Amino acid sequence: MVGMGPSHSSPKEVKNCSDPRWLRTDMGWDIVPWGFEKLLSWIQKEYSPKGGILVTENGCAVRETTEEEAVNDGARMEYLQGYLSQMHKAISKGVEVKGYLVWSFMDNFEWAFGYAKRFGIVRVDFDTQERTLKKSANIFQTLAKENKLKVPSRVLALSEFIPFNGRLEDTAVAPKKLARPQLSIDDAKGMLKEFCSKYEDQNFQDRMVQCFQQFLIHNDEMQLLKERRRLCMPIQAEIIPKYGFEPTTHGVSQVQAALTAPRLTEDPDIRQMN
């Protein structure tokens, strides 16, 4: 989407793009930690604000249907670890970040969705008003007590810049270098087991059900295909590079073709998972 021409309220013409591999929050917003570092660096270079930069809101909505899901908010932890890592990177380059506020301290009333979206690092039971610390709150406890930010190497790697529609490099498992990606029976089983684990996740299942509910209401098949792709592509882009395939729609098509090879479909385990 290209913005309107320059004006007093929109001085820059901006092209808004979204890479299908990017994860998204429960609000549907892209998660792009490296973009945070680039934004902070640009503000410093463009304006050199007196008194430094104050980040007034940084956080994400996560789908939390139960107290257990809320307390174990791994998705929010990784989001914050990624963004904080990139903010630290900006600071190390000379950007004067003087303050940072996570959004939000507690689950609260979201202006467009009411109480349906939860942003807090502290869970609020809206019926009893009971407050419970989520795991993401531990990040800031550690920061306050030890002045340390502990980030898994995988999360740190994923927070770094990746060219739009480029090749995703998995630092934990290097992609196999194959001119024409193929799958052995063991690789096919390993890949399918990873897919099954991700697709059987209740959060993914709930989102997919929502897609089909919208389809039943609006009968828009193209929109259904787009929503299914939006939900599945981040999972596919995470898994298929481990087996030598590009994390793109072309790579997904190659995987689908590889999995239909007779030598693989003859295996009962592969046939069942596929």
Coordinates of N, CA, C and O in Angstrom, one line a residue, residues 165-262:
N165 N 11.7 -11.3 1.1 CA 11.6 -12.5 0.3 C 12.9 -13.2 0.0 O 13.1 -13.8 -1.0
G166 N 13.9 -12.9 0.9 CA 15.3 -13.5 0.7 C 15.3 -14.9 1.4 O 14.3 -15.4 1.9
R167 N 16.5 -15.4 1.5 CA 16.7 -16.7 2.1 C 16.9 -16.6 3.6 O 17.7 -15.8 4.0
L168 N 16.2 -17.3 4.3 CA 16.3 -17.3 5.8 C 17.4 -18.3 6.2 O 17.4 -19.5 5.8
E169 N 18.3 -17.8 7.0 CA 19.4 -18.6 7.5 C 19.1 -19.0 8.9 O 18.9 -18.2 9.8
D170 N 19.0 -20.3 9.2 CA 18.8 -20.8 10.5 C 20.1 -21.1 11.1 O 20.8 -22.0 10.7
T171 N 20.5 -20.3 12.1 CA 21.8 -20.5 12.7 C 21.9 -21.8 13.6 O 23.0 -22.3 13.8
A172 N 20.7 -22.3 14.0 CA 20.8 -23.5 14.8 C 21.0 -24.8 13.9 O 21.7 -25.7 14.3
V173 N 20.2 -24.8 12.7 CA 20.3 -25.9 11.8 C 20.6 -25.3 10.4 O 19.7 -24.7 9.8
A174 N 21.8 -25.5 9.9 CA 22.2 -24.9 8.6 C 21.4 -25.7 7.5 O 21.3 -26.9 7.5
P175 N 20.8 -25.0 6.6 CA 20.2 -25.6 5.4 C 21.1 -26.5 4.6 O 22.3 -26.1 4.5
K176 N 20.6 -27.6 4.1 CA 21.4 -28.4 3.3 C 21.6 -27.7 1.9 O 20.7 -27.1 1.4
K177 N 22.8 -27.8 1.3 CA 23.1 -27.2 0.1 C 22.8 -28.2 -1.1 O 23.5 -29.1 -1.4
L178 N 21.6 -28.1 -1.6 CA 21.1 -29.0 -2.7 C 20.7 -28.1 -3.9 O 19.9 -27.2 -3.7
A179 N 21.1 -28.5 -5.1 CA 20.7 -27.8 -6.3 C 19.2 -28.0 -6.5 O 18.5 -27.1 -6.8
R180 N 18.8 -29.3 -6.3 CA 17.4 -29.6 -6.4 C 17.0 -30.3 -5.1 O 17.3 -31.5 -4.9
P181 N 16.4 -29.6 -4.2 CA 16.0 -30.2 -2.9 C 15.3 -31.5 -3.1 O 14.3 -31.6 -3.8
Q182 N 15.7 -32.5 -2.3 CA 15.0 -33.8 -2.3 C 14.8 -34.2 -0.8 O 15.5 -33.7 0.1
L183 N 14.0 -35.2 -0.6 CA 13.7 -35.6 0.8 C 14.0 -37.1 0.9 O 13.4 -37.9 0.1
S184 N 14.7 -37.5 1.9 CA 14.8 -38.9 2.2 C 13.6 -39.3 3.0 O 12.9 -38.4 3.5
I185 N 13.4 -40.5 3.2 CA 12.3 -41.0 4.1 C 12.4 -40.4 5.5 O 11.4 -39.9 6.0
D186 N 13.6 -40.5 6.0 CA 13.8 -40.0 7.4 C 13.6 -38.4 7.5 O 13.0 -37.9 8.4
D187 N 14.1 -37.7 6.4 CA 13.8 -36.3 6.4 C 12.4 -35.9 6.3 O 11.9 -35.0 6.9
A188 N 11.7 -36.7 5.4 CA 10.3 -36.4 5.2 C 9.5 -36.6 6.5 O 8.6 -35.8 6.9
K189 N 9.8 -37.7 7.2 CA 9.2 -38.0 8.5 C 9.5 -36.9 9.5 O 8.6 -36.4 10.2
G190 N 10.8 -36.4 9.5 CA 11.1 -35.4 10.5 C 10.4 -34.1 10.2 O 9.9 -33.4 11.1
M191 N 10.3 -33.7 8.9 CA 9.7 -32.5 8.5 C 8.2 -32.6 8.9 O 7.6 -31.6 9.5
L192 N 7.5 -33.7 8.5 CA 6.1 -33.8 8.8 C 5.8 -33.8 10.3 O 4.7 -33.3 10.7
K193 N 6.7 -34.4 11.1 CA 6.5 -34.4 12.5 C 6.5 -33.0 13.1 O 5.7 -32.6 13.9
E194 N 7.4 -32.2 12.5 CA 7.5 -30.8 12.9 C 6.2 -30.0 12.5 O 5.7 -29.2 13.3
F195 N 5.8 -30.2 11.3 CA 4.5 -29.6 10.9 C 3.3 -30.0 11.7 O 2.5 -29.1 12.2
C196 N 3.2 -31.3 12.0 CA 2.1 -31.8 12.8 C 2.1 -31.1 14.2 O 1.1 -30.7 14.7
S197 N 3.3 -31.0 14.8 CA 3.4 -30.4 16.1 C 2.9 -29.0 16.1 O 2.2 -28.5 17.0
K198 N 3.3 -28.2 15.1 CA 2.9 -26.8 15.0 C 1.4 -26.7 14.7 O 0.7 -25.8 15.2
Y199 N 0.9 -27.5 13.7 CA -0.5 -27.4 13.3 C -1.4 -27.9 14.4 O -2.6 -27.5 14.4
E200 N -1.0 -28.8 15.2 CA -1.9 -29.3 16.3 C -1.9 -28.3 17.5 O -2.7 -28.6 18.4
D201 N -1.1 -27.3 17.5 CA -1.1 -26.3 18.6 C -2.5 -25.7 18.6 O -3.1 -25.3 17.6
Q202 N -3.1 -25.6 19.8 CA -4.5 -25.1 20.0 C -4.6 -23.7 19.5 O -5.7 -23.3 18.9
N203 N -3.6 -22.8 19.7 CA -3.7 -21.5 19.2 C -3.9 -21.4 17.6 O -4.7 -20.7 17.1
F204 N -3.1 -22.3 17.0 CA -3.2 -22.4 15.5 C -4.5 -22.9 15.1 O -5.2 -22.4 14.2
Q205 N -5.0 -23.9 15.8 CA -6.3 -24.5 15.5 C -7.4 -23.5 15.6 O -8.3 -23.4 14.8
D206 N -7.4 -22.7 16.7 CA -8.4 -21.7 16.9 C -8.4 -20.6 15.8 O -9.5 -20.2 15.3
R207 N -7.2 -20.2 15.4 CA -7.1 -19.2 14.3 C -7.6 -19.8 13.0 O -8.3 -19.1 12.2
M208 N -7.3 -21.1 12.7 CA -7.8 -21.7 11.5 C -9.3 -21.8 11.5 O -10.0 -21.6 10.5
V209 N -9.9 -22.2 12.6 CA -11.3 -22.2 12.8 C -12.0 -20.9 12.5 O -13.0 -20.8 11.8
Q210 N -11.4 -19.8 13.0 CA -11.9 -18.5 12.7 C -11.9 -18.2 11.2 O -12.8 -17.5 10.7
C211 N -10.8 -18.6 10.5 CA -10.8 -18.4 9.0 C -12.0 -19.1 8.4 O -12.6 -18.4 7.5
F212 N -12.3 -20.3 8.7 CA -13.4 -21.0 8.1 C -14.7 -20.4 8.5 O -15.7 -20.5 7.7
Q213 N -14.8 -19.9 9.7 CA -16.1 -19.3 10.2 C -16.3 -18.0 9.3 O -17.5 -17.8 8.9
Q214 N -15.3 -17.3 9.0 CA -15.4 -16.1 8.2 C -15.8 -16.5 6.7 O -16.6 -15.8 6.1
F215 N -15.2 -17.6 6.3 CA -15.6 -18.1 5.0 C -17.1 -18.5 4.9 O -17.7 -18.2 3.9
L216 N -17.6 -19.1 5.9 CA -19.0 -19.5 5.9 C -19.9 -18.3 5.9 O -21.0 -18.3 5.4
I217 N -19.4 -17.2 6.5 CA -20.2 -16.0 6.6 C -20.2 -15.3 5.3 O -21.2 -14.8 4.7
H218 N -19.0 -15.1 4.7 CA -18.8 -14.2 3.5 C -18.7 -15.0 2.2 O -18.8 -14.4 1.1
N219 N -18.4 -16.3 2.3 CA -18.3 -17.2 1.1 C -17.2 -16.6 0.1 O -17.4 -16.6 -1.1
D220 N -16.1 -16.1 0.7 CA -15.0 -15.5 -0.1 C -13.9 -16.5 -0.1 O -13.0 -16.5 0.8
E221 N -13.8 -17.3 -1.1 CA -12.8 -18.3 -1.2 C -11.4 -17.8 -1.3 O -10.4 -18.3 -0.7
M222 N -11.2 -16.7 -2.0 CA -9.9 -16.1 -2.2 C -9.4 -15.6 -0.8 O -8.2 -15.7 -0.5
Q223 N -10.3 -15.0 0.0 CA -9.9 -14.5 1.3 C -9.5 -15.6 2.2 O -8.6 -15.5 3.0
L224 N -10.2 -16.7 2.1 CA -9.9 -17.9 2.9 C -8.5 -18.4 2.5 O -7.7 -18.7 3.4
L225 N -8.2 -18.5 1.2 CA -6.9 -18.9 0.8 C -5.8 -18.0 1.3 O -4.7 -18.4 1.8
K226 N -6.0 -16.7 1.3 CA -5.0 -15.7 1.8 C -4.8 -15.9 3.3 O -3.7 -15.8 3.8
E227 N -5.9 -16.1 4.0 CA -5.8 -16.2 5.5 C -5.1 -17.5 5.9 O -4.3 -17.5 6.8
R228 N -5.4 -18.6 5.2 CA -4.7 -19.8 5.4 C -3.2 -19.7 5.2 O -2.4 -20.2 5.9
R229 N -2.9 -19.0 4.1 CA -1.5 -18.8 3.7 C -0.8 -17.9 4.8 O 0.4 -18.2 5.2
R230 N -1.5 -16.9 5.3 CA -0.9 -16.0 6.3 C -0.6 -16.8 7.5 O 0.4 -16.5 8.2
L231 N -1.5 -17.7 7.9 CA -1.3 -18.5 9.1 C -0.2 -19.6 9.0 O 0.6 -19.8 9.9
C232 N -0.1 -20.2 7.8 CA 0.8 -21.3 7.6 C 2.2 -20.9 7.2 O 3.1 -21.6 7.6
M233 N 2.3 -19.8 6.5 CA 3.6 -19.5 5.9 C 4.7 -19.3 6.9 O 5.8 -19.7 6.7
P234 N 4.4 -18.6 8.1 CA 5.5 -18.4 9.1 C 6.0 -19.8 9.6 O 7.2 -19.9 9.8
I235 N 5.1 -20.7 9.8 CA 5.5 -22.1 10.2 C 6.3 -22.8 9.2 O 7.3 -23.4 9.4
Q236 N 5.8 -22.7 7.9 CA 6.5 -23.3 6.8 C 7.9 -22.7 6.6 O 8.9 -23.5 6.4
A237 N 8.0 -21.4 6.7 CA 9.3 -20.7 6.6 C 10.3 -21.0 7.7 O 11.5 -20.9 7.5
E238 N 9.8 -21.4 8.8 CA 10.6 -21.8 9.9 C 11.2 -23.2 9.8 O 12.3 -23.5 10.1
I239 N 10.4 -24.1 9.2 CA 10.8 -25.5 9.1 C 11.5 -25.9 7.9 O 12.5 -26.6 7.9
I240 N 11.0 -25.5 6.7 CA 11.5 -26.1 5.5 C 13.0 -25.7 5.1 O 13.7 -26.5 4.4
P241 N 13.6 -24.6 5.6 CA 15.0 -24.4 5.3 C 15.9 -25.4 5.9 O 17.0 -25.6 5.4
K242 N 15.5 -26.0 7.0 CA 16.3 -27.1 7.6 C 16.5 -28.3 6.7 O 17.4 -29.0 6.9
Y243 N 15.6 -28.4 5.7 CA 15.7 -29.5 4.8 C 16.1 -29.1 3.4 O 15.9 -29.9 2.4
G244 N 16.7 -27.9 3.3 CA 17.2 -27.5 2.0 C 16.3 -26.7 1.1 O 16.7 -26.4 0.0
F245 N 15.1 -26.3 1.6 CA 14.2 -25.6 0.7 C 14.2 -24.1 1.1 O 14.3 -23.8 2.3
E246 N 13.9 -23.3 0.1 CA 13.8 -21.9 0.4 C 12.5 -21.5 1.2 O 11.5 -22.1 0.9
P247 N 12.6 -20.6 2.1 CA 11.4 -20.2 2.9 C 10.5 -19.2 2.1 O 10.2 -18.1 2.5
T248 N 10.1 -19.7 1.0 CA 9.2 -18.9 0.1 C 8.1 -19.7 -0.4 O 8.0 -21.0 -0.2
T249 N 7.1 -19.1 -1.1 CA 6.0 -19.9 -1.7 C 6.5 -20.9 -2.7 O 6.0 -22.0 -2.8
H250 N 7.6 -20.5 -3.4 CA 8.2 -21.5 -4.3 C 8.7 -22.7 -3.6 O 8.6 -23.8 -4.0
G251 N 9.4 -22.4 -2.5 CA 10.0 -23.5 -1.7 C 8.9 -24.4 -1.1 O 9.0 -25.6 -1.1
V252 N 7.7 -23.8 -0.7 CA 6.6 -24.6 -0.2 C 6.1 -25.5 -1.3 O 5.8 -26.7 -1.1
S253 N 6.0 -25.0 -2.5 CA 5.5 -25.8 -3.7 C 6.5 -27.0 -3.9 O 6.0 -28.1 -4.2
Q254 N 7.8 -26.7 -3.8 CA 8.7 -27.8 -4.0 C 8.6 -28.9 -2.9 O 8.7 -30.1 -3.2
V255 N 8.3 -28.5 -1.7 CA 8.1 -29.4 -0.6 C 6.9 -30.3 -0.9 O 6.9 -31.5 -0.8
Q256 N 5.8 -29.6 -1.3 CA 4.5 -30.3 -1.6 C 4.8 -31.4 -2.7 O 4.3 -32.5 -2.7
A257 N 5.6 -31.0 -3.7 CA 5.8 -31.9 -4.8 C 6.7 -33.1 -4.4 O 6.5 -34.2 -4.7
A258 N 7.7 -32.7 -3.5 CA 8.6 -33.8 -3.0 C 7.9 -34.8 -2.2 O 8.2 -36.0 -2.2
L259 N 6.9 -34.3 -1.4 CA 6.2 -35.2 -0.5 C 5.2 -36.2 -1.2 O 4.7 -37.1 -0.6
T260 N 5.0 -35.9 -2.5 CA 4.1 -36.8 -3.3 C 4.9 -37.8 -4.1 O 4.2 -38.6 -4.8
A261 N 6.2 -37.8 -3.9 CA 7.0 -38.8 -4.7 C 6.6 -40.2 -4.2 O 6.4 -40.5 -3.0
P262 N 6.4 -41.2 -5.2 CA 5.9 -42.5 -4.8 C 6.7 -43.2 -3.7 O 6.2 -43.9 -2.9

